[in-house]
């Protein structure tokens, strides 16, 4: 009985080592509360419960700034670690780093997803090089697990200095608005070195990483919203790269009547491509990744007949859907993520080309645009491409044309596939005729444009040459998508499929 009483005392002392009031006052919940909310009820099992190598053995037990363990999320096993900011600012000591490292290695061995809940002031200064060395091991584990198991990080408090690179090496970063902060060097250092006055949120808050630089993938309003969204994302992903996502048995699809009215035939008119996606996928299944960054391309997970797919779509409502440096990197990383985790790809094309100008050229549009070509060419998951409207020049190729390995390529009757738009092409090809037209310039131009559209831009031209499998009615798209995906998914064997890491792009 004495031993049981001692166990109870040790447990109670350990649990009381955190300061819940301090967290709640900042609008955050504690590390314990976060893990209890993330995992299915009463399934979380903590590892290295009493480990705290910075503490004398004869003192009451106290956590070392991090909780690590495993349990079930949506009925499937996952690993997680949560930094506890109430204990020495959640600073990473050599001791608690080893808890994180053990959690990473166990997740990789089990072939299960791992989630990191970040809320720390950085490395423990007193541990010096020992803490820095452990960061290196954490990064190495991130790379070893890259493309093998899903790695997810939530920025729920400070994440500064070297600690910020672990999230950057993972697959998805969730960011809590108002409390999340991530930067390599903080405001004090910035002020000291370059004389710039800036707040933590201005330097590394949600707006910075969601809108400006694309480091973060999903914004959350608070801790609970963040954890809900992580639980939701995991339903789209497999346990590891040797398994397939588990399909939903219950789903609804939208009636297809009306889809033909979304995309205007006038190529100068804009529309929201998310409305097209919404028609094609199961109701309420769209989970967008990086919605605020490079919005000229949409990347999202969704479901068709309960099966997870990844969607990449040009967005005509933002800079006419042109591809640029940021959109190229965003699309390429998403394609590679889907390929890592056996998620079929649907590409919706309405692109007038790569965005022109010296700014894009100086920023390396050739190098970054090549990432999209590489990602699609490398991907061995099922790939379906649908040309909705414009598909011009190199951007048509980059958006997964048949020669980049698309299994099926369709076009709607509104599609135009060519090196460039009709008017631009005519002005080059028929320069002499237009110059000689004089007062009839507009009439001759219109005639030439009409002829070019009929003979070159017509989607049946590509179909006759074998580059387009079929020209389909918008109303038939969902049915054909269901049938084709079912066939292509049945051909998948993730155990023999080529694998690769998911390098940040």
GROMACS .gro file of C-alpha atoms in nm:
model
  505
    1UNK     CA    1   0.000   0.000   0.000
    2UNK     CA    2   0.284   0.238   0.081
    3UNK     CA    3   0.423   0.194  -0.270
    4UNK     CA    4   0.087   0.271  -0.426
    5UNK     CA    5   0.052   0.580  -0.212
    6UNK     CA    6   0.400   0.688  -0.321
    7UNK     CA    7   0.303   0.636  -0.686
    8UNK     CA    8  -0.008   0.846  -0.638
    9UNK     CA    9   0.196   1.119  -0.470
   10UNK     CA   10   0.457   1.120  -0.747
   11UNK     CA   11   0.188   1.137  -1.016
   12UNK     CA   12   0.002   1.420  -0.847
   13UNK     CA   13   0.322   1.617  -0.795
   14UNK     CA   14   0.419   1.568  -1.157
   15UNK     CA   15   0.084   1.682  -1.293
   16UNK     CA   16   0.087   1.990  -1.070
   17UNK     CA   17   0.427   2.098  -1.203
   18UNK     CA   18   0.261   2.285  -1.489
   19UNK     CA   19   0.100   2.625  -1.440
   20UNK     CA   20  -0.234   2.609  -1.617
   21UNK     CA   21  -0.344   2.958  -1.514
   22UNK     CA   22  -0.040   3.109  -1.687
   23UNK     CA   23  -0.134   2.944  -2.016
   24UNK     CA   24  -0.504   3.022  -1.992
   25UNK     CA   25  -0.429   3.390  -1.928
   26UNK     CA   26  -0.253   3.402  -2.266
   27UNK     CA   27  -0.548   3.244  -2.446
   28UNK     CA   28  -0.371   2.907  -2.466
   29UNK     CA   29  -0.440   2.568  -2.314
   30UNK     CA   30  -0.173   2.356  -2.146
   31UNK     CA   31   0.037   2.084  -2.305
   32UNK     CA   32  -0.167   1.820  -2.118
   33UNK     CA   33  -0.493   1.974  -2.234
   34UNK     CA   34  -0.370   1.995  -2.593
   35UNK     CA   35  -0.280   1.626  -2.602
   36UNK     CA   36  -0.605   1.526  -2.433
   37UNK     CA   37  -0.798   1.726  -2.695
   38UNK     CA   38  -0.594   1.593  -2.990
   39UNK     CA   39  -0.616   1.223  -2.907
   40UNK     CA   40  -0.923   1.006  -2.874
   41UNK     CA   41  -1.045   0.994  -2.515
   42UNK     CA   42  -0.825   0.797  -2.273
   43UNK     CA   43  -0.593   0.662  -2.546
   44UNK     CA   44  -0.279   0.874  -2.496
   45UNK     CA   45   0.016   0.694  -2.335
   46UNK     CA   46   0.308   0.910  -2.223
   47UNK     CA   47   0.670   0.802  -2.270
   48UNK     CA   48   0.958   0.881  -2.031
   49UNK     CA   49   0.711   1.026  -1.784
   50UNK     CA   50   0.957   1.120  -1.510
   51UNK     CA   51   1.260   1.202  -1.722
   52UNK     CA   52   1.423   1.530  -1.621
   53UNK     CA   53   1.800   1.506  -1.622
   54UNK     CA   54   1.842   1.866  -1.510
   55UNK     CA   55   1.678   1.787  -1.176
   56UNK     CA   56   1.825   1.630  -0.863
   57UNK     CA   57   1.699   1.278  -0.798
   58UNK     CA   58   1.595   1.355  -0.440
   59UNK     CA   59   1.364   1.642  -0.541
   60UNK     CA   60   0.993   1.601  -0.622
   61UNK     CA   61   0.937   1.504  -0.988
   62UNK     CA   62   0.895   1.785  -1.237
   63UNK     CA   63   0.844   1.768  -1.610
   64UNK     CA   64   1.125   1.886  -1.831
   65UNK     CA   65   0.924   2.115  -2.059
   66UNK     CA   66   0.785   1.853  -2.299
   67UNK     CA   67   0.533   1.567  -2.297
   68UNK     CA   68   0.576   1.288  -2.554
   69UNK     CA   69   0.385   0.970  -2.629
   70UNK     CA   70   0.131   0.795  -2.852
   71UNK     CA   71  -0.236   0.713  -2.876
   72UNK     CA   72  -0.525   0.705  -3.121
   73UNK     CA   73  -0.658   0.988  -3.336
   74UNK     CA   74  -0.979   0.903  -3.523
   75UNK     CA   75  -0.920   0.542  -3.422
   76UNK     CA   76  -0.569   0.522  -3.573
   77UNK     CA   77  -0.238   0.533  -3.388
   78UNK     CA   78  -0.023   0.845  -3.396
   79UNK     CA   79   0.268   0.987  -3.197
   80UNK     CA   80   0.294   1.339  -3.061
   81UNK     CA   81   0.502   1.566  -2.840
   82UNK     CA   82   0.386   1.890  -2.680
   83UNK     CA   83   0.617   2.155  -2.541
   84UNK     CA   84   0.513   2.300  -2.204
   85UNK     CA   85   0.580   2.673  -2.196
   86UNK     CA   86   0.492   2.695  -1.825
   87UNK     CA   87   0.808   2.501  -1.734
   88UNK     CA   88   1.116   2.715  -1.800
   89UNK     CA   89   0.950   2.858  -2.109
   90UNK     CA   90   0.939   2.513  -2.268
   91UNK     CA   91   1.309   2.557  -2.344
   92UNK     CA   92   1.475   2.264  -2.518
   93UNK     CA   93   1.727   2.100  -2.287
   94UNK     CA   94   1.940   1.803  -2.380
   95UNK     CA   95   1.706   1.594  -2.165
   96UNK     CA   96   1.370   1.689  -2.315
   97UNK     CA   97   1.524   1.682  -2.664
   98UNK     CA   98   1.592   1.314  -2.608
   99UNK     CA   99   1.223   1.263  -2.532
  100UNK     CA  100   1.135   1.424  -2.866
  101UNK     CA  101   1.399   1.215  -3.044
  102UNK     CA  102   1.268   0.894  -2.891
  103UNK     CA  103   0.915   0.990  -2.999
  104UNK     CA  104   1.033   1.056  -3.356
  105UNK     CA  105   1.219   0.727  -3.380
  106UNK     CA  106   0.927   0.532  -3.234
  107UNK     CA  107   0.685   0.689  -3.484
  108UNK     CA  108   0.913   0.598  -3.774
  109UNK     CA  109   0.953   0.242  -3.646
  110UNK     CA  110   0.576   0.207  -3.603
  111UNK     CA  111   0.500   0.367  -3.940
  112UNK     CA  112   0.261   0.615  -3.778
  113UNK     CA  113   0.211   0.992  -3.818
  114UNK     CA  114   0.383   1.228  -3.574
  115UNK     CA  115   0.257   1.566  -3.453
  116UNK     CA  116   0.466   1.831  -3.279
  117UNK     CA  117   0.292   2.100  -3.073
  118UNK     CA  118   0.544   2.384  -3.052
  119UNK     CA  119   0.542   2.633  -2.764
  120UNK     CA  120   0.897   2.706  -2.653
  121UNK     CA  121   1.138   2.992  -2.593
  122UNK     CA  122   1.415   2.801  -2.773
  123UNK     CA  123   1.727   2.618  -2.659
  124UNK     CA  124   1.812   2.607  -2.288
  125UNK     CA  125   2.112   2.837  -2.260
  126UNK     CA  126   2.260   2.644  -1.966
  127UNK     CA  127   2.286   2.328  -2.179
  128UNK     CA  128   2.495   2.504  -2.442
  129UNK     CA  129   2.627   2.278  -2.717
  130UNK     CA  130   2.439   1.979  -2.576
  131UNK     CA  131   2.105   2.140  -2.664
  132UNK     CA  132   2.232   2.249  -3.004
  133UNK     CA  133   2.355   1.898  -3.080
  134UNK     CA  134   2.011   1.756  -3.002
  135UNK     CA  135   1.855   1.996  -3.253
  136UNK     CA  136   2.079   1.837  -3.513
  137UNK     CA  137   1.949   1.492  -3.424
  138UNK     CA  138   1.588   1.616  -3.437
  139UNK     CA  139   1.650   1.757  -3.786
  140UNK     CA  140   1.812   1.433  -3.898
  141UNK     CA  141   1.509   1.240  -3.777
  142UNK     CA  142   1.282   1.481  -3.964
  143UNK     CA  143   1.471   1.404  -4.283
  144UNK     CA  144   1.475   1.028  -4.218
  145UNK     CA  145   1.097   1.035  -4.175
  146UNK     CA  146   1.037   1.268  -4.472
  147UNK     CA  147   0.807   1.108  -4.725
  148UNK     CA  148   0.778   0.796  -4.507
  149UNK     CA  149   0.531   0.902  -4.236
  150UNK     CA  150   0.318   1.219  -4.221
  151UNK     CA  151   0.489   1.487  -4.010
  152UNK     CA  152   0.272   1.771  -3.879
  153UNK     CA  153   0.367   2.070  -3.666
  154UNK     CA  154   0.145   2.320  -3.488
  155UNK     CA  155   0.293   2.658  -3.397
  156UNK     CA  156   0.093   2.735  -3.081
  157UNK     CA  157   0.339   2.971  -2.912
  158UNK     CA  158   0.698   3.086  -2.971
  159UNK     CA  159   0.915   2.883  -3.206
  160UNK     CA  160   1.242   3.068  -3.250
  161UNK     CA  161   1.595   3.018  -3.374
  162UNK     CA  162   1.705   2.666  -3.463
  163UNK     CA  163   1.371   2.526  -3.345
  164UNK     CA  164   1.198   2.682  -3.647
  165UNK     CA  165   1.379   2.451  -3.887
  166UNK     CA  166   1.217   2.132  -3.759
  167UNK     CA  167   0.868   2.251  -3.863
  168UNK     CA  168   1.011   2.363  -4.198
  169UNK     CA  169   1.137   2.008  -4.262
  170UNK     CA  170   0.794   1.857  -4.201
  171UNK     CA  171   0.496   1.808  -4.431
  172UNK     CA  172   0.242   2.049  -4.281
  173UNK     CA  173   0.259   2.351  -4.051
  174UNK     CA  174  -0.051   2.471  -3.864
  175UNK     CA  175  -0.035   2.821  -3.720
  176UNK     CA  176  -0.243   2.958  -3.432
  177UNK     CA  177  -0.335   3.320  -3.491
  178UNK     CA  178  -0.233   3.565  -3.219
  179UNK     CA  179  -0.021   3.325  -3.012
  180UNK     CA  180   0.193   3.149  -3.273
  181UNK     CA  181   0.530   3.313  -3.347
  182UNK     CA  182   0.810   3.173  -3.562
  183UNK     CA  183   1.134   3.338  -3.670
  184UNK     CA  184   1.505   3.266  -3.690
  185UNK     CA  185   1.606   3.584  -3.508
  186UNK     CA  186   1.375   3.770  -3.270
  187UNK     CA  187   1.285   4.140  -3.254
  188UNK     CA  188   1.560   4.221  -3.001
  189UNK     CA  189   1.831   4.084  -3.228
  190UNK     CA  190   1.678   4.254  -3.531
  191UNK     CA  191   1.678   4.585  -3.342
  192UNK     CA  192   2.039   4.537  -3.231
  193UNK     CA  193   2.177   4.432  -3.569
  194UNK     CA  194   1.987   4.641  -3.825
  195UNK     CA  195   1.806   4.897  -3.608
  196UNK     CA  196   1.456   4.788  -3.710
  197UNK     CA  197   1.173   4.817  -3.457
  198UNK     CA  198   0.931   4.531  -3.508
  199UNK     CA  199   0.695   4.324  -3.294
  200UNK     CA  200   0.697   3.946  -3.269
  201UNK     CA  201   0.370   3.917  -3.464
  202UNK     CA  202   0.493   4.154  -3.734
  203UNK     CA  203   0.814   3.952  -3.765
  204UNK     CA  204   0.678   3.601  -3.747
  205UNK     CA  205   0.304   3.588  -3.682
  206UNK     CA  206   0.031   3.405  -3.873
  207UNK     CA  207  -0.011   3.675  -4.140
  208UNK     CA  208   0.359   3.662  -4.224
  209UNK     CA  209   0.376   3.287  -4.269
  210UNK     CA  210   0.032   3.234  -4.422
  211UNK     CA  211   0.027   3.525  -4.667
  212UNK     CA  212   0.376   3.658  -4.731
  213UNK     CA  213   0.620   3.369  -4.734
  214UNK     CA  214   0.412   3.049  -4.750
  215UNK     CA  215   0.596   2.880  -4.463
  216UNK     CA  216   0.269   2.780  -4.291
  217UNK     CA  217  -0.008   2.575  -4.452
  218UNK     CA  218  -0.320   2.612  -4.235
  219UNK     CA  219  -0.433   2.901  -4.012
  220UNK     CA  220  -0.620   2.834  -3.688
  221UNK     CA  221  -0.821   3.074  -3.471
  222UNK     CA  222  -0.715   2.916  -3.140
  223UNK     CA  223  -0.566   2.600  -2.990
  224UNK     CA  224  -0.885   2.394  -3.014
  225UNK     CA  225  -0.947   2.500  -3.375
  226UNK     CA  226  -0.590   2.405  -3.460
  227UNK     CA  227  -0.621   2.058  -3.306
  228UNK     CA  228  -0.959   2.001  -3.476
  229UNK     CA  229  -0.801   2.083  -3.812
  230UNK     CA  230  -0.507   1.848  -3.749
  231UNK     CA  231  -0.751   1.568  -3.668
  232UNK     CA  232  -0.938   1.648  -3.990
  233UNK     CA  233  -0.623   1.653  -4.204
  234UNK     CA  234  -0.520   1.310  -4.075
  235UNK     CA  235  -0.841   1.162  -4.220
  236UNK     CA  236  -0.709   1.244  -4.569
  237UNK     CA  237  -0.367   1.085  -4.514
  238UNK     CA  238  -0.246   0.725  -4.490
  239UNK     CA  239  -0.051   0.600  -4.191
  240UNK     CA  240   0.268   0.589  -4.399
  241UNK     CA  241   0.403   0.570  -4.753
  242UNK     CA  242   0.334   0.197  -4.780
  243UNK     CA  243  -0.039   0.229  -4.726
  244UNK     CA  244  -0.334   0.402  -4.891
  245UNK     CA  245  -0.562   0.663  -4.733
  246UNK     CA  246  -0.866   0.499  -4.577
  247UNK     CA  247  -1.179   0.591  -4.778
  248UNK     CA  248  -1.486   0.737  -4.610
  249UNK     CA  249  -1.785   0.505  -4.630
  250UNK     CA  250  -2.038   0.788  -4.603
  251UNK     CA  251  -2.029   1.073  -4.852
  252UNK     CA  252  -2.252   1.293  -5.066
  253UNK     CA  253  -2.191   1.433  -5.412
  254UNK     CA  254  -2.342   1.744  -5.564
  255UNK     CA  255  -2.588   1.715  -5.852
  256UNK     CA  256  -2.394   1.816  -6.164
  257UNK     CA  257  -2.660   2.034  -6.323
  258UNK     CA  258  -2.529   2.392  -6.337
  259UNK     CA  259  -2.158   2.316  -6.350
  260UNK     CA  260  -2.152   2.419  -6.717
  261UNK     CA  261  -2.244   2.775  -6.617
  262UNK     CA  262  -1.945   2.835  -6.389
  263UNK     CA  263  -1.671   2.878  -6.651
  264UNK     CA  264  -1.741   3.167  -6.894
  265UNK     CA  265  -1.658   3.100  -7.258
  266UNK     CA  266  -1.522   3.455  -7.279
  267UNK     CA  267  -1.156   3.400  -7.189
  268UNK     CA  268  -1.127   3.748  -7.040
  269UNK     CA  269  -1.394   3.686  -6.776
  270UNK     CA  270  -1.285   3.558  -6.438
  271UNK     CA  271  -1.449   3.299  -6.211
  272UNK     CA  272  -1.364   3.111  -5.892
  273UNK     CA  273  -1.218   2.769  -5.972
  274UNK     CA  274  -1.310   2.651  -5.621
  275UNK     CA  275  -1.671   2.642  -5.742
  276UNK     CA  276  -1.566   2.390  -6.009
  277UNK     CA  277  -1.380   2.183  -5.750
  278UNK     CA  278  -1.682   2.195  -5.522
  279UNK     CA  279  -1.900   2.046  -5.794
  280UNK     CA  280  -1.655   1.767  -5.874
  281UNK     CA  281  -1.577   1.640  -5.523
  282UNK     CA  282  -1.782   1.503  -5.235
  283UNK     CA  283  -1.987   1.761  -5.046
  284UNK     CA  284  -1.796   1.944  -4.770
  285UNK     CA  285  -1.477   1.748  -4.837
  286UNK     CA  286  -1.248   2.029  -4.955
  287UNK     CA  287  -0.948   2.089  -4.724
  288UNK     CA  288  -0.734   2.367  -4.869
  289UNK     CA  289  -0.358   2.386  -4.815
  290UNK     CA  290  -0.192   2.732  -4.819
  291UNK     CA  291  -0.513   2.913  -4.916
  292UNK     CA  292  -0.368   3.262  -4.861
  293UNK     CA  293  -0.026   3.223  -5.024
  294UNK     CA  294   0.015   3.226  -5.405
  295UNK     CA  295  -0.364   3.224  -5.443
  296UNK     CA  296  -0.328   3.211  -5.823
  297UNK     CA  297  -0.304   2.835  -5.780
  298UNK     CA  298  -0.532   2.631  -5.554
  299UNK     CA  299  -0.399   2.322  -5.375
  300UNK     CA  300  -0.635   2.113  -5.167
  301UNK     CA  301  -0.731   1.769  -5.049
  302UNK     CA  302  -1.082   1.646  -5.122
  303UNK     CA  303  -1.273   1.323  -5.172
  304UNK     CA  304  -1.444   1.152  -5.461
  305UNK     CA  305  -1.672   0.865  -5.358
  306UNK     CA  306  -1.500   0.879  -5.021
  307UNK     CA  307  -1.148   0.839  -5.166
  308UNK     CA  308  -0.885   1.105  -5.093
  309UNK     CA  309  -0.751   1.303  -5.389
  310UNK     CA  310  -0.520   1.601  -5.422
  311UNK     CA  311  -0.634   1.888  -5.645
  312UNK     CA  312  -0.410   2.143  -5.816
  313UNK     CA  313  -0.601   2.413  -6.003
  314UNK     CA  314  -0.520   2.745  -6.168
  315UNK     CA  315  -0.726   3.026  -6.015
  316UNK     CA  316  -0.843   3.275  -6.284
  317UNK     CA  317  -0.973   3.509  -6.012
  318UNK     CA  318  -0.612   3.591  -5.909
  319UNK     CA  319  -0.376   3.740  -6.174
  320UNK     CA  320  -0.578   3.546  -6.435
  321UNK     CA  321  -0.440   3.217  -6.304
  322UNK     CA  322  -0.088   3.281  -6.432
  323UNK     CA  323   0.188   3.068  -6.286
  324UNK     CA  324   0.464   3.259  -6.108
  325UNK     CA  325   0.754   3.182  -5.874
  326UNK     CA  326   0.544   3.134  -5.561
  327UNK     CA  327   0.268   2.938  -5.734
  328UNK     CA  328   0.527   2.708  -5.890
  329UNK     CA  329   0.685   2.625  -5.554
  330UNK     CA  330   0.345   2.580  -5.389
  331UNK     CA  331   0.215   2.347  -5.659
  332UNK     CA  332   0.537   2.145  -5.683
  333UNK     CA  333   0.555   2.081  -5.307
  334UNK     CA  334   0.190   1.976  -5.295
  335UNK     CA  335   0.233   1.737  -5.589
  336UNK     CA  336   0.534   1.576  -5.420
  337UNK     CA  337   0.344   1.548  -5.091
  338UNK     CA  338   0.061   1.366  -5.266
  339UNK     CA  339   0.307   1.138  -5.443
  340UNK     CA  340   0.480   1.055  -5.113
  341UNK     CA  341   0.154   0.943  -4.957
  342UNK     CA  342  -0.019   0.766  -5.247
  343UNK     CA  343  -0.283   1.032  -5.308
  344UNK     CA  344  -0.415   1.056  -5.668
  345UNK     CA  345  -0.389   1.395  -5.836
  346UNK     CA  346  -0.654   1.590  -6.025
  347UNK     CA  347  -0.521   1.893  -6.215
  348UNK     CA  348  -0.764   2.159  -6.339
  349UNK     CA  349  -0.607   2.379  -6.606
  350UNK     CA  350  -0.698   2.735  -6.699
  351UNK     CA  351  -0.366   2.911  -6.740
  352UNK     CA  352  -0.261   3.186  -6.983
  353UNK     CA  353   0.109   3.118  -6.919
  354UNK     CA  354   0.389   3.199  -6.680
  355UNK     CA  355   0.368   3.553  -6.544
  356UNK     CA  356   0.589   3.781  -6.756
  357UNK     CA  357   0.830   4.051  -6.645
  358UNK     CA  358   1.178   4.122  -6.518
  359UNK     CA  359   1.076   4.071  -6.155
  360UNK     CA  360   0.982   3.708  -6.224
  361UNK     CA  361   1.290   3.647  -6.437
  362UNK     CA  362   1.518   3.795  -6.171
  363UNK     CA  363   1.343   3.583  -5.907
  364UNK     CA  364   1.422   3.266  -6.101
  365UNK     CA  365   1.095   3.173  -6.269
  366UNK     CA  366   1.282   2.926  -6.491
  367UNK     CA  367   1.432   2.744  -6.192
  368UNK     CA  368   1.111   2.751  -5.988
  369UNK     CA  369   0.886   2.668  -6.283
  370UNK     CA  370   1.103   2.364  -6.348
  371UNK     CA  371   1.007   2.236  -6.002
  372UNK     CA  372   0.649   2.183  -6.122
  373UNK     CA  373   0.771   1.996  -6.430
  374UNK     CA  374   0.996   1.779  -6.213
  375UNK     CA  375   0.729   1.711  -5.951
  376UNK     CA  376   0.465   1.597  -6.200
  377UNK     CA  377   0.712   1.395  -6.405
  378UNK     CA  378   0.841   1.220  -6.093
  379UNK     CA  379   0.496   1.145  -5.949
  380UNK     CA  380   0.377   0.788  -6.000
  381UNK     CA  381   0.036   0.821  -5.834
  382UNK     CA  382  -0.272   0.828  -6.060
  383UNK     CA  383  -0.285   1.162  -6.243
  384UNK     CA  384  -0.590   1.304  -6.417
  385UNK     CA  385  -0.579   1.636  -6.603
  386UNK     CA  386  -0.879   1.840  -6.714
  387UNK     CA  387  -0.839   2.151  -6.932
  388UNK     CA  388  -1.124   2.385  -6.847
  389UNK     CA  389  -1.040   2.682  -7.068
  390UNK     CA  390  -0.700   2.838  -7.149
  391UNK     CA  391  -0.390   2.620  -7.164
  392UNK     CA  392  -0.113   2.821  -7.327
  393UNK     CA  393   0.258   2.773  -7.375
  394UNK     CA  394   0.494   2.622  -7.122
  395UNK     CA  395   0.233   2.655  -6.848
  396UNK     CA  396   0.013   2.404  -7.033
  397UNK     CA  397   0.300   2.157  -7.021
  398UNK     CA  398   0.376   2.232  -6.655
  399UNK     CA  399   0.017   2.165  -6.551
  400UNK     CA  400   0.057   1.792  -6.607
  401UNK     CA  401   0.003   1.738  -6.977
  402UNK     CA  402   0.003   1.381  -7.105
  403UNK     CA  403   0.374   1.391  -7.181
  404UNK     CA  404   0.448   1.456  -6.811
  405UNK     CA  405   0.279   1.129  -6.723
  406UNK     CA  406  -0.091   1.211  -6.689
  407UNK     CA  407  -0.284   0.884  -6.705
  408UNK     CA  408  -0.593   1.056  -6.848
  409UNK     CA  409  -0.628   1.399  -7.010
  410UNK     CA  410  -0.969   1.551  -7.075
  411UNK     CA  411  -1.083   1.887  -7.208
  412UNK     CA  412  -1.410   2.072  -7.187
  413UNK     CA  413  -1.547   2.218  -7.514
  414UNK     CA  414  -1.438   2.563  -7.386
  415UNK     CA  415  -1.070   2.455  -7.386
  416UNK     CA  416  -0.805   2.632  -7.590
  417UNK     CA  417  -0.464   2.463  -7.610
  418UNK     CA  418  -0.187   2.643  -7.798
  419UNK     CA  419   0.146   2.817  -7.772
  420UNK     CA  420  -0.037   3.143  -7.699
  421UNK     CA  421  -0.377   3.310  -7.728
  422UNK     CA  422  -0.534   3.361  -8.069
  423UNK     CA  423  -0.486   3.737  -8.102
  424UNK     CA  424  -0.123   3.732  -7.995
  425UNK     CA  425  -0.045   3.443  -8.229
  426UNK     CA  426  -0.220   3.605  -8.526
  427UNK     CA  427  -0.032   3.932  -8.481
  428UNK     CA  428   0.295   3.739  -8.513
  429UNK     CA  429   0.200   3.489  -8.783
  430UNK     CA  430   0.008   3.736  -9.001
  431UNK     CA  431   0.217   4.045  -8.938
  432UNK     CA  432   0.252   4.129  -9.310
  433UNK     CA  433  -0.117   4.081  -9.391
  434UNK     CA  434  -0.222   4.298  -9.099
  435UNK     CA  435   0.024   4.571  -9.195
  436UNK     CA  436  -0.113   4.574  -9.549
  437UNK     CA  437  -0.476   4.582  -9.433
  438UNK     CA  438  -0.475   4.956  -9.367
  439UNK     CA  439  -0.824   5.075  -9.268
  440UNK     CA  440  -0.946   4.714  -9.268
  441UNK     CA  441  -0.700   4.615  -8.993
  442UNK     CA  442  -0.969   4.527  -8.736
  443UNK     CA  443  -1.173   4.328  -8.987
  444UNK     CA  444  -0.872   4.130  -9.109
  445UNK     CA  445  -0.754   4.071  -8.752
  446UNK     CA  446  -1.095   3.937  -8.648
  447UNK     CA  447  -1.107   3.705  -8.952
  448UNK     CA  448  -0.759   3.571  -8.885
  449UNK     CA  449  -0.831   3.525  -8.515
  450UNK     CA  450  -1.151   3.333  -8.594
  451UNK     CA  451  -0.965   3.110  -8.838
  452UNK     CA  452  -0.688   3.047  -8.587
  453UNK     CA  453  -0.938   2.960  -8.316
  454UNK     CA  454  -1.118   2.714  -8.543
  455UNK     CA  455  -0.807   2.539  -8.669
  456UNK     CA  456  -0.559   2.561  -8.379
  457UNK     CA  457  -0.728   2.629  -8.045
  458UNK     CA  458  -1.016   2.388  -8.086
  459UNK     CA  459  -0.976   2.105  -7.828
  460UNK     CA  460  -1.057   1.850  -8.096
  461UNK     CA  461  -0.724   1.929  -8.259
  462UNK     CA  462  -0.538   1.793  -7.956
  463UNK     CA  463  -0.782   1.502  -7.933
  464UNK     CA  464  -0.719   1.404  -8.296
  465UNK     CA  465  -0.345   1.409  -8.232
  466UNK     CA  466  -0.383   1.188  -7.924
  467UNK     CA  467  -0.278   1.450  -7.669
  468UNK     CA  468  -0.631   1.471  -7.526
  469UNK     CA  469  -0.815   1.148  -7.446
  470UNK     CA  470  -1.161   1.296  -7.484
  471UNK     CA  471  -1.353   1.621  -7.507
  472UNK     CA  472  -1.621   1.586  -7.240
  473UNK     CA  473  -1.934   1.773  -7.135
  474UNK     CA  474  -1.899   1.947  -6.796
  475UNK     CA  475  -2.206   1.760  -6.669
  476UNK     CA  476  -2.031   1.425  -6.733
  477UNK     CA  477  -1.711   1.514  -6.550
  478UNK     CA  478  -1.801   1.382  -6.204
  479UNK     CA  479  -1.921   1.047  -6.340
  480UNK     CA  480  -1.609   0.999  -6.550
  481UNK     CA  481  -1.390   1.109  -6.260
  482UNK     CA  482  -1.550   0.850  -6.030
  483UNK     CA  483  -1.508   0.568  -6.280
  484UNK     CA  484  -1.152   0.658  -6.378
  485UNK     CA  485  -1.031   0.707  -6.021
  486UNK     CA  486  -1.178   0.374  -5.915
  487UNK     CA  487  -0.985   0.201  -6.193
  488UNK     CA  488  -0.658   0.386  -6.136
  489UNK     CA  489  -0.666   0.340  -5.757
  490UNK     CA  490  -0.715  -0.033  -5.802
  491UNK     CA  491  -0.387  -0.043  -5.998
  492UNK     CA  492  -0.191   0.119  -5.711
  493UNK     CA  493   0.054  -0.089  -5.509
  494UNK     CA  494   0.219   0.141  -5.254
  495UNK     CA  495   0.453  -0.135  -5.134
  496UNK     CA  496   0.634  -0.148  -5.468
  497UNK     CA  497   0.601   0.217  -5.567
  498UNK     CA  498   0.917   0.435  -5.585
  499UNK     CA  499   0.966   0.653  -5.277
  500UNK     CA  500   1.127   0.992  -5.217
  501UNK     CA  501   1.157   1.250  -4.942
  502UNK     CA  502   0.942   1.560  -4.918
  503UNK     CA  503   1.205   1.832  -4.936
  504UNK     CA  504   1.088   2.189  -4.864
  505UNK     CA  505   1.050   2.384  -5.190
   0.00000   0.00000   0.00000
